Short mmCIF file of C-alpha atoms and ligand atoms in Angstrom, two decimals:
data_model
loop_
_atom_site.label_atom_id
_atom_site.label_comp_id
_atom_site.label_asym_id
_atom_site.label_seq_id
_atom_site.Cartn_x
_atom_site.Cartn_y
_atom_site.Cartn_z
CA MET A 997 57.03 167.24 -27.35
CA LYS A 998 55.05 163.70 -26.31
CA PHE A 999 56.12 161.01 -27.60
CA GLN A 1000 53.87 158.08 -29.24
CA LYS A 1001 55.53 156.14 -30.57
CA ILE A 1002 59.23 155.09 -29.97
CA CYS A 1003 61.75 152.27 -31.33
CA VAL A 1004 64.46 150.90 -28.40
CA ILE A 1005 67.21 149.11 -30.10
CA GLY A 1006 68.67 146.13 -27.59
CA LEU A 1007 66.30 144.35 -26.52
CA GLY A 1008 69.49 143.42 -23.08
CA TYR A 1009 70.53 144.27 -19.28
CA ILE A 1010 69.39 147.88 -20.49
CA GLY A 1011 68.11 148.12 -23.91
CA LEU A 1012 64.49 145.68 -21.89
CA PRO A 1013 63.50 146.52 -18.64
CA THR A 1014 64.07 150.49 -20.51
CA ALA A 1015 61.29 149.94 -22.31
CA SER A 1016 58.97 148.22 -20.56
CA THR A 1017 59.52 151.08 -18.39
CA PHE A 1018 58.79 153.16 -21.09
CA ALA A 1019 55.72 151.28 -21.69
CA ALA A 1020 54.23 151.00 -18.51
CA TYR A 1021 54.35 154.90 -18.60
CA GLY A 1022 51.32 154.32 -22.01
CA VAL A 1023 54.67 155.00 -24.31
CA ASN A 1024 54.21 152.96 -27.19
CA VAL A 1025 57.47 150.65 -27.59
CA LEU A 1026 58.56 148.86 -30.29
CA GLY A 1027 61.48 147.18 -28.90
CA VAL A 1028 64.12 145.91 -31.84
CA ASP A 1029 66.21 142.57 -31.21
CA THR A 1030 68.73 140.41 -34.04
CA ASN A 1031 67.96 137.74 -32.33
CA GLN A 1032 64.84 135.36 -33.04
CA TYR A 1033 64.82 133.46 -29.46
CA ILE A 1034 64.98 136.96 -27.77
CA ILE A 1035 62.02 138.36 -29.63
CA ASP A 1036 59.86 134.99 -29.43
CA THR A 1037 61.00 134.67 -25.92
CA LEU A 1038 59.63 138.22 -24.87
CA ASN A 1039 56.70 137.83 -27.02
CA LYS A 1040 55.42 135.21 -25.13
CA GLY A 1041 56.33 137.35 -21.86
CA GLU A 1042 59.16 135.77 -21.25
CA ILE A 1043 62.44 137.39 -20.19
CA HIS A 1044 65.59 135.88 -21.45
CA ILE A 1045 67.34 137.83 -18.45
CA HIS A 1046 67.76 137.35 -14.95
CA GLU A 1047 66.56 141.03 -13.44
CA PRO A 1048 64.17 141.88 -9.58
CA GLY A 1049 61.00 143.09 -10.97
CA LEU A 1050 61.72 142.24 -15.02
CA HIS A 1051 59.63 139.66 -15.63
CA ASP A 1052 56.43 141.33 -13.89
CA GLU A 1053 56.96 144.81 -16.17
CA VAL A 1054 57.78 143.19 -19.55
CA LYS A 1055 54.18 141.02 -18.76
CA LYS A 1056 52.57 143.72 -18.07
CA ALA A 1057 53.60 145.37 -20.61
CA ILE A 1058 53.14 143.36 -23.79
CA GLN A 1059 49.40 142.16 -21.95
CA SER A 1060 48.65 145.96 -21.98
CA GLY A 1061 49.31 146.11 -25.48
CA ASN A 1062 52.39 149.25 -25.33
CA PHE A 1063 55.15 147.19 -25.97
CA LYS A 1064 55.83 144.20 -28.30
CA ALA A 1065 58.93 142.46 -29.66
CA VAL A 1066 60.35 142.77 -33.24
CA THR A 1067 63.86 142.32 -35.50
CA LYS A 1068 63.14 145.78 -37.43
CA PRO A 1069 62.54 149.10 -36.59
CA GLU A 1070 59.95 151.61 -38.12
CA GLU A 1071 58.99 154.70 -37.98
CA ALA A 1072 58.71 156.40 -34.37
CA ASP A 1073 59.44 159.34 -32.81
CA ALA A 1074 62.28 158.39 -30.95
CA PHE A 1075 64.97 155.48 -32.05
CA ILE A 1076 66.94 154.29 -28.25
CA ILE A 1077 69.57 152.69 -28.68
CA ALA A 1078 70.89 150.16 -26.44
CA VAL A 1079 72.69 147.47 -27.77
CA PRO A 1080 76.90 146.70 -25.98
CA THR A 1081 80.47 147.58 -26.76
CA PRO A 1082 82.23 144.81 -25.77
CA PHE A 1083 86.03 144.11 -26.57
CA GLN A 1084 87.07 143.05 -30.13
CA GLU A 1085 88.44 139.12 -29.32
CA ASN A 1086 91.72 139.27 -31.11
CA LYS A 1087 93.18 142.88 -31.36
CA PHE A 1088 94.53 145.29 -29.24
CA GLY A 1089 96.11 148.12 -29.66
CA GLU A 1090 99.71 149.58 -28.14
CA TYR A 1091 101.66 152.37 -26.76
CA ASN A 1092 105.09 152.56 -26.25
CA GLY A 1093 104.77 148.68 -26.68
CA VAL A 1094 102.35 148.12 -24.07
CA PRO A 1095 99.25 146.60 -25.57
CA TYR A 1096 95.09 147.55 -24.75
CA LYS A 1097 92.10 146.86 -25.40
CA LEU A 1098 89.90 147.94 -28.23
CA ALA A 1099 85.92 147.92 -27.72
CA ASP A 1100 83.46 146.75 -30.91
CA MET A 1101 81.37 149.46 -32.18
CA ARG A 1102 79.87 146.80 -34.37
CA ALA A 1103 77.27 147.10 -32.61
CA VAL A 1104 76.26 150.71 -32.43
CA THR A 1105 77.44 151.24 -35.87
CA SER A 1106 74.82 148.48 -37.58
CA ALA A 1107 72.32 149.43 -34.59
CA ALA A 1108 72.23 153.93 -36.81
CA GLU A 1109 72.56 152.44 -39.78
CA SER A 1110 69.17 150.22 -39.32
CA ILE A 1111 67.37 153.74 -38.14
CA ILE A 1112 68.54 155.43 -41.30
CA PRO A 1113 65.60 154.47 -43.92
CA PHE A 1114 63.26 155.41 -40.83
CA LEU A 1115 64.39 158.57 -39.91
CA ARG A 1116 61.88 161.82 -39.81
CA LYS A 1117 62.53 164.97 -39.06
CA GLY A 1118 61.63 166.33 -35.76
CA ASN A 1119 62.83 162.70 -34.74
CA LEU A 1120 64.97 161.91 -31.54
CA VAL A 1121 68.25 159.69 -31.64
CA VAL A 1122 69.56 158.89 -28.49
CA LEU A 1123 72.93 156.45 -27.53
CA GLU A 1124 72.30 155.11 -24.56
CA SER A 1125 75.21 151.74 -24.97
CA THR A 1126 78.69 152.90 -23.19
CA SER A 1127 80.92 153.58 -25.30
CA PRO A 1128 84.65 155.90 -26.44
CA PRO A 1129 84.06 159.65 -26.21
CA ARG A 1130 82.96 161.58 -28.57
CA THR A 1131 81.33 158.20 -30.73
CA THR A 1132 78.51 160.30 -30.74
CA VAL A 1133 79.20 163.26 -32.85
CA ASP A 1134 82.33 161.39 -34.69
CA LEU A 1135 80.47 157.77 -35.28
CA VAL A 1136 76.52 157.58 -35.35
CA ALA A 1137 76.19 161.74 -36.85
CA PRO A 1138 78.03 160.55 -39.60
CA ILE A 1139 76.21 157.10 -40.40
CA LEU A 1140 72.27 158.76 -40.39
CA ALA A 1141 73.71 161.72 -42.43
CA ARG A 1142 73.29 158.73 -44.96
CA SER A 1143 69.85 159.43 -44.70
CA GLY A 1144 70.26 162.92 -46.00
CA LEU A 1145 69.27 164.27 -42.28
CA GLU A 1146 71.66 166.67 -40.39
CA ALA A 1147 72.02 165.46 -36.63
CA GLY A 1148 71.01 169.15 -34.85
CA ARG A 1149 69.12 170.73 -37.32
CA ASP A 1150 66.84 168.51 -39.45
CA PHE A 1151 67.04 165.08 -36.07
CA HIS A 1152 67.57 165.96 -32.85
CA LEU A 1153 70.19 163.08 -31.43
CA VAL A 1154 71.92 163.13 -27.61
CA TYR A 1155 74.06 160.81 -25.84
CA SER A 1156 73.04 159.27 -22.68
CA PRO A 1157 74.22 157.30 -20.93
CA GLU A 1158 72.50 154.26 -17.84
CA ARG A 1159 74.23 154.01 -14.89
CA VAL A 1160 71.95 151.65 -12.74
CA LEU A 1161 73.39 148.73 -10.56
CA PRO A 1162 72.27 145.53 -12.13
CA GLY A 1163 70.35 143.45 -9.07
CA GLN A 1164 68.66 146.54 -8.63
CA ILE A 1165 67.90 148.25 -11.95
CA MET A 1166 63.46 148.46 -12.06
CA ARG A 1167 64.08 151.06 -9.21
CA GLU A 1168 66.72 153.22 -10.13
CA LEU A 1169 66.02 153.78 -13.38
CA ILE A 1170 63.78 156.76 -12.80
CA GLU A 1171 65.13 157.23 -8.98
CA ASN A 1172 69.02 158.09 -10.45
CA ALA A 1173 69.72 161.90 -12.07
CA ARG A 1174 69.59 161.28 -15.46
CA VAL A 1175 72.51 163.34 -17.76
CA ILE A 1176 71.20 164.08 -21.25
CA GLY A 1177 74.40 165.32 -23.62
CA GLY A 1178 73.82 166.79 -26.20
CA VAL A 1179 74.66 167.69 -30.35
CA THR A 1180 72.78 170.39 -29.82
CA PRO A 1181 70.49 172.55 -27.00
CA GLU A 1182 67.04 171.95 -28.59
CA SER A 1183 68.34 168.15 -28.86
CA ALA A 1184 68.81 168.17 -24.88
CA GLN A 1185 66.61 170.01 -24.19
CA MET A 1186 63.79 167.12 -26.69
CA GLY A 1187 65.82 164.03 -24.62
CA ARG A 1188 65.02 165.79 -21.55
CA ASP A 1189 61.45 165.19 -22.30
CA LEU A 1190 61.57 161.79 -23.30
CA TYR A 1191 63.55 160.74 -19.63
CA ALA A 1192 60.93 162.72 -18.25
CA THR A 1193 58.63 160.24 -18.69
CA PHE A 1194 59.87 158.18 -15.80
CA VAL A 1195 62.62 159.43 -14.35
CA LYS A 1196 61.95 160.78 -10.23
CA GLY A 1197 65.52 162.47 -10.03
CA GLN A 1198 67.20 165.01 -10.76
CA ILE A 1199 67.35 165.26 -15.24
CA ILE A 1200 71.47 167.41 -16.06
CA LYS A 1201 71.91 168.95 -19.47
CA THR A 1202 74.57 168.85 -21.47
CA ASP A 1203 76.52 167.94 -23.79
CA ALA A 1204 77.60 165.17 -26.13
CA THR A 1205 81.14 163.73 -25.41
CA THR A 1206 80.34 165.71 -21.73
CA ALA A 1207 77.57 163.39 -21.45
CA GLU A 1208 79.87 160.49 -22.49
CA MET A 1209 83.30 161.27 -20.17
CA VAL A 1210 80.52 161.01 -17.36
CA LYS A 1211 79.38 157.74 -17.74
CA LEU A 1212 83.27 156.78 -18.70
CA MET A 1213 84.46 158.40 -15.31
CA GLU A 1214 82.35 157.18 -12.59
CA ASN A 1215 83.01 153.17 -13.79
CA THR A 1216 86.80 154.17 -14.37
CA TYR A 1217 86.82 155.79 -10.79
CA ARG A 1218 85.45 153.06 -9.09
CA ASP A 1219 88.69 150.78 -10.59
CA VAL A 1220 90.78 153.18 -10.01
CA ASN A 1221 89.43 153.01 -6.29
CA ILE A 1222 89.25 149.13 -6.13
CA ALA A 1223 92.24 148.74 -7.60
CA ILE A 1224 93.91 150.94 -4.61
CA ALA A 1225 92.74 148.50 -2.41
CA ASN A 1226 93.70 144.98 -4.20
CA GLU A 1227 97.47 146.91 -3.44
CA PHE A 1228 96.56 147.81 0.19
CA SER A 1229 95.00 144.40 0.16
CA ARG A 1230 98.59 142.92 -1.19
CA LEU A 1231 100.31 145.98 1.28
CA ALA A 1232 98.78 144.64 4.61
CA ASP A 1233 99.82 140.61 3.60
CA LYS A 1234 103.09 141.45 3.15
CA PHE A 1235 103.40 143.69 6.94
CA GLY A 1236 101.26 141.28 8.90
CA VAL A 1237 98.29 143.71 8.73
CA ASP A 1238 94.67 142.86 8.86
CA VAL A 1239 93.43 145.64 5.15
CA TRP A 1240 90.22 145.51 6.09
CA GLU A 1241 90.55 147.02 9.53
CA ALA A 1242 92.95 148.82 8.28
CA ILE A 1243 90.52 150.03 5.25
CA SER A 1244 86.94 150.69 8.16
CA ILE A 1245 89.91 152.75 10.15
CA ALA A 1246 90.47 155.09 7.46
CA ASN A 1247 87.07 155.06 6.68
CA LEU A 1248 86.09 156.84 9.72
CA HIS A 1249 87.96 160.50 8.07
CA PRO A 1250 85.59 162.43 6.76
CA ARG A 1251 87.33 162.73 3.09
CA VAL A 1252 88.19 158.38 2.72
CA LYS A 1253 86.03 156.25 1.05
CA ILE A 1254 88.17 153.56 0.00
CA LEU A 1255 86.64 150.66 -1.71
CA ASN A 1256 86.74 146.71 -1.02
CA PRO A 1257 89.81 144.55 -1.76
CA GLY A 1258 88.66 141.32 -3.88
CA PRO A 1259 89.40 138.14 -5.39
CA GLY A 1260 89.05 141.09 -8.85
CA VAL A 1261 87.66 142.98 -10.43
CA GLY A 1262 84.07 141.50 -12.77
CA GLY A 1263 81.15 142.50 -15.43
CA HIS A 1264 80.11 144.49 -18.22
CA CYS A 1265 81.30 147.66 -16.83
CA ILE A 1266 84.05 148.56 -13.90
CA SER A 1267 86.19 146.17 -15.88
CA VAL A 1268 85.30 147.10 -19.42
CA ASP A 1269 84.68 151.15 -19.27
CA PRO A 1270 89.12 153.01 -18.86
CA TRP A 1271 89.44 150.64 -21.34
CA PHE A 1272 87.41 152.96 -24.00
CA PHE A 1273 89.53 155.88 -22.17
CA VAL A 1274 93.14 154.45 -22.41
CA GLU A 1275 92.42 153.45 -26.18
CA ALA A 1276 91.19 157.09 -27.43
CA ALA A 1277 94.43 158.45 -25.19
CA PRO A 1278 97.03 155.85 -24.10
CA GLU A 1279 99.73 158.37 -23.48
CA LEU A 1280 97.15 160.23 -20.57
CA THR A 1281 95.95 157.78 -19.25
CA PRO A 1282 99.05 155.37 -17.30
CA LEU A 1283 96.68 154.93 -14.03
CA ILE A 1284 93.98 153.79 -15.69
CA TYR A 1285 96.04 151.49 -17.78
CA HIS A 1286 97.77 150.00 -14.46
CA SER A 1287 94.79 150.31 -12.07
CA ARG A 1288 93.58 147.75 -15.27
CA GLN A 1289 96.56 146.16 -15.06
CA VAL A 1290 96.79 145.46 -11.09
CA ASN A 1291 92.21 144.81 -10.64
CA ASP A 1292 93.44 142.06 -14.12
CA ALA A 1293 96.07 140.61 -11.35
CA GLN A 1294 94.07 140.33 -8.51
CA PRO A 1295 93.14 136.18 -9.23
CA HIS A 1296 96.69 135.79 -9.46
CA PHE A 1297 97.07 136.79 -5.60
CA VAL A 1298 94.22 134.75 -4.50
CA VAL A 1299 95.52 131.30 -5.77
CA ASP A 1300 99.01 132.14 -4.10
CA THR A 1301 97.05 133.08 -0.64
CA VAL A 1302 95.38 129.82 -0.89
CA LYS A 1303 98.95 128.67 -2.36
CA ARG A 1304 99.96 129.73 0.91
CA ALA A 1305 96.89 128.47 3.03
CA LEU A 1306 97.15 125.06 1.10
CA GLY A 1307 100.91 124.35 1.42
CA SER A 1308 100.52 123.19 -2.14
CA LEU A 1309 97.86 123.27 -5.06
CA THR A 1310 99.10 119.53 -5.97
CA GLY A 1311 96.19 117.19 -6.03
CA LYS A 1312 94.73 119.00 -3.31
CA LYS A 1313 90.44 119.05 -3.72
CA ILE A 1314 88.99 122.98 -3.57
CA ALA A 1315 85.29 123.78 -3.45
CA VAL A 1316 84.89 126.66 -5.02
CA LEU A 1317 81.92 128.50 -3.64
CA GLY A 1318 80.47 131.43 -5.94
CA LEU A 1319 81.08 132.51 -9.63
CA ALA A 1320 79.00 135.15 -9.51
CA TYR A 1321 80.25 138.55 -11.47
CA LYS A 1322 79.36 140.32 -7.97
CA PRO A 1323 76.82 139.00 -4.74
CA ASP A 1324 73.15 138.69 -5.49
CA VAL A 1325 73.88 138.16 -9.53
CA ASP A 1326 73.52 135.29 -11.50
CA ASP A 1327 75.57 137.51 -14.17
CA LEU A 1328 78.77 134.96 -14.93
CA ARG A 1329 80.36 137.26 -17.88
CA GLU A 1330 83.83 138.51 -17.10
CA SER A 1331 84.17 137.47 -13.00
CA PRO A 1332 87.68 137.21 -12.41
CA ALA A 1333 86.04 133.78 -9.80
CA ASN A 1334 86.22 132.33 -13.67
CA GLU A 1335 89.54 132.72 -14.16
CA ILE A 1336 90.85 131.54 -9.91
CA VAL A 1337 89.20 128.58 -11.20
CA HIS A 1338 91.04 127.99 -14.04
CA LEU A 1339 94.55 129.88 -12.48
CA LEU A 1340 94.04 126.79 -9.40
CA GLN A 1341 93.77 124.23 -11.84
CA HIS A 1342 96.66 125.09 -14.13
CA LYS A 1343 98.55 124.89 -10.91
CA GLY A 1344 97.12 121.06 -9.90
CA ALA A 1345 94.51 121.99 -8.27
CA GLN A 1346 90.71 120.09 -8.29
CA VAL A 1347 88.20 122.50 -8.35
CA LYS A 1348 84.74 121.68 -7.80
CA ALA A 1349 82.35 125.28 -8.19
CA TRP A 1350 78.63 125.70 -6.03
CA GLU A 1351 77.03 128.39 -7.52
CA PRO A 1352 73.58 128.58 -5.58
CA PHE A 1353 72.92 131.46 -8.83
CA LYS A 1354 73.55 129.14 -11.54
CA PRO A 1355 73.70 126.06 -10.68
CA ASN A 1356 73.12 124.47 -14.26
CA ALA A 1357 74.80 127.12 -15.91
CA LYS A 1358 78.13 125.21 -18.53
CA LEU A 1359 81.33 126.46 -18.11
CA ALA A 1360 83.99 125.39 -20.52
CA GLY A 1361 87.35 123.51 -18.40
CA ILE A 1362 84.53 123.73 -14.92
CA HIS A 1363 83.16 121.47 -13.10
CA MET A 1364 80.52 123.12 -11.39
CA SER A 1365 78.97 121.32 -8.26
CA PRO A 1366 74.50 120.96 -8.67
CA THR A 1367 74.28 121.03 -4.79
CA LEU A 1368 77.06 122.05 -2.47
CA GLU A 1369 77.20 119.36 -1.03
CA ASP A 1370 77.91 118.45 -3.86
CA ALA A 1371 81.31 121.37 -3.74
CA ILE A 1372 81.45 120.88 -0.15
CA THR A 1373 81.97 116.87 1.32
CA ASP A 1374 85.14 115.27 0.10
CA ALA A 1375 87.68 119.14 -1.12
CA ASP A 1376 90.13 119.63 1.35
CA ALA A 1377 89.77 123.26 1.25
CA LEU A 1378 86.95 125.49 1.02
CA LEU A 1379 87.28 128.89 -0.72
CA LEU A 1380 84.22 131.77 -0.57
CA LEU A 1381 84.64 133.99 -4.02
CA VAL A 1382 81.15 135.76 -3.97
CA LYS A 1383 79.69 137.60 -1.17
CA HIS A 1384 76.66 136.24 -1.66
CA THR A 1385 74.29 136.17 0.89
CA GLU A 1386 73.42 133.29 1.51
CA PHE A 1387 76.96 132.29 1.77
CA THR A 1388 77.93 135.01 4.16
CA LYS A 1389 75.08 132.78 6.36
CA PHE A 1390 76.33 129.90 6.61
CA ASN A 1391 76.31 127.91 9.89
CA PRO A 1392 80.15 127.03 10.89
CA SER A 1393 79.36 123.74 13.17
CA GLU A 1394 76.78 123.18 9.79
CA ILE A 1395 78.99 123.65 7.15
CA ALA A 1396 82.10 121.79 9.24
CA GLN A 1397 79.38 118.69 9.48
CA LYS A 1398 79.06 117.97 5.37
CA THR A 1399 82.40 118.50 4.93
CA LYS A 1400 86.03 117.04 5.76
CA ALA A 1401 87.71 119.90 4.40
CA ARG A 1402 88.97 122.43 7.95
CA ILE A 1403 91.16 125.81 5.43
CA LEU A 1404 88.81 128.40 4.70
CA ILE A 1405 89.88 131.30 2.39
CA ASP A 1406 88.11 133.82 2.47
CA THR A 1407 88.11 136.84 0.43
CA VAL A 1408 85.63 139.14 1.05
CA ASN A 1409 85.63 139.46 4.30
CA GLY A 1410 82.18 137.83 3.77
CA TRP A 1411 82.90 134.88 7.38
CA ASP A 1412 83.14 135.97 10.75
CA ASP A 1413 86.64 133.86 10.83
CA LYS A 1414 85.83 133.77 15.54
CA ALA A 1415 82.80 131.80 14.06
CA TRP A 1416 85.09 129.66 12.31
CA LYS A 1417 87.53 128.92 13.94
CA ALA A 1418 85.33 127.40 17.17
CA SER A 1419 84.40 125.00 14.81
CA GLY A 1420 87.66 123.55 14.14
CA PHE A 1421 88.43 125.75 10.74
CA ASP A 1422 92.28 127.17 9.89
CA VAL A 1423 90.61 130.17 8.71
CA HIS A 1424 93.07 132.69 5.65
CA LEU A 1425 90.78 136.33 4.33
CA LEU A 1426 92.97 137.86 1.32
CA GLY A 1427 95.10 140.57 2.96
CA VAL A 1428 96.14 139.53 5.91
CA GLY A 1429 99.17 138.97 7.05
CA LYS A 1430 99.98 136.53 9.21
N1 SAJ B 1190 84.62 145.30 -6.74
C1 SAJ B 1190 85.01 145.31 -5.64
N2 SAJ B 1190 84.86 146.00 -4.50
C2 SAJ B 1190 84.62 146.85 -3.52
C3 SAJ B 1190 83.06 146.84 -5.41
C4 SAJ B 1190 83.22 146.30 -6.55
O1 SAJ B 1190 86.36 144.67 -5.50
O2 SAJ B 1190 84.50 147.68 -3.48
C5 SAJ B 1190 84.50 143.97 -7.77
C6 SAJ B 1190 82.72 143.79 -7.80
O3 SAJ B 1190 82.73 142.11 -7.05
C7 SAJ B 1190 82.18 143.52 -8.92
C8 SAJ B 1190 83.22 144.61 -10.16
O4 SAJ B 1190 83.38 145.44 -9.18
O5 SAJ B 1190 83.08 141.97 -10.03
C9 SAJ B 1190 81.93 145.35 -10.49
O6 SAJ B 1190 80.52 145.15 -9.84
P1 SAJ B 1190 79.97 146.57 -9.11
O7 SAJ B 1190 79.07 146.64 -8.25
O8 SAJ B 1190 81.35 148.19 -8.37
O9 SAJ B 1190 79.50 147.75 -10.61
P2 SAJ B 1190 78.58 146.99 -11.47
O10 SAJ B 1190 80.00 147.23 -12.48
O11 SAJ B 1190 77.85 146.34 -11.57
O12 SAJ B 1190 78.08 148.55 -12.05
C10 SAJ B 1190 78.62 149.14 -12.49
C11 SAJ B 1190 77.80 150.52 -11.85
N3 SAJ B 1190 79.59 151.90 -11.74
C12 SAJ B 1190 79.60 152.38 -10.67
O13 SAJ B 1190 78.60 152.52 -9.61
C13 SAJ B 1190 79.46 153.93 -10.73
C14 SAJ B 1190 76.37 151.16 -12.16
O14 SAJ B 1190 76.42 152.35 -11.18
C15 SAJ B 1190 76.79 151.46 -13.60
O15 SAJ B 1190 75.47 151.41 -14.46
C16 SAJ B 1190 77.36 149.89 -14.06
O16 SAJ B 1190 78.57 149.48 -13.43
C17 SAJ B 1190 77.51 150.43 -15.58
O17 SAJ B 1190 76.96 149.32 -16.03
O18 SAJ B 1190 78.13 150.83 -16.21
#
């Protein structure tokens, strides 16, 4: 089947790269978003998010006439839903007295509802949003059935998760393997035909619920692996061991691959998705639940490490380097650094934060320095929270001239401690017991 026109609903970190890539491959794409500011920005050939290569692709797509952004769907051959599935802000589930977070499916629900008037026989509908198991069959299919058409009989319905890494989305969208889970084998085949437009990686067909589980399993596996690395960092600290050295030696074993400890797990994927399993089956997920707890508690371990390095936090001036949720991105959402700053301030420290990828960001209760110098000049200690490439290239002797601080706390193993010690710094590395 040839797809002449598709509608992509949700123009964020996933929907926009997907829409502009389809447009680049000659498909007529209608991008839909409820946010008028986003629509106006895109139709001017500008973008509202930062992702390498995306701005050029969107500009080209708009100029070619293949891409237009609007606030309401229209009739099309295929509809792709790529809206966010965050947590509910004020509501929690509970199992045996233990609270867990709940997915907020309102955006998926209203995106599916917005398709109903335009759905025709033979259409394809794709859900890309990361969702709890069975969302495609138990939530989306019944909503679309209100059109009078049945999924798998009158139109095709698939779940196909995005699996791209922020910072490399444009390349990974094309090169990564793609999972297509259909409510019927025919639906999966139709989904395969759509993504074969640009996907060069392997395309694997399966059923919709398997595809949902695959997506959640990938991110949950990573979260659990990071949780064990974080727990190892606490054990190494206690036993006078360097966790980074220990992990690198353990990883020489051909069947061991432990990830890195750090200040905690942030972003909108790894720290969110495991909860979808917990919510769906709390009685079956003690390991997943506790791994989330371990990673969420890691900012407290960082603050404890800082406190031990400084003796006391009261009145101490701390320069925090990096607020993004991970290296070399400008995304500050769900960042453990944010929580660490608040915890430090709560314990009496005075914090200035320097985030080179977003120096002008406004974050409630956080002093964002306009320059590196502003953050470090008067500081008592430097606290490295993100391994941005530019931080790793710092020259210790130059930094020593710019700051009166002589204490460093490195939570990401971003600096060569010998070089910093040679420039007069007392270096404390997370997960290294004295
Ligand atoms: N982190 C560690 N230690 C590590 C690796 C990461 O503490 O060894 C932290 C990072 O600093 C960050 C968090 O984990 O705070 C998440 O970063 P990440 O790079 O692991 O992942 P994301 O959230 O940017 O993207 C993930 C990717 N999933 C996998 O690698 C399995 C990506 O492919 C998915 O598309 C994305 O989630 C998503 O949208 O689900």
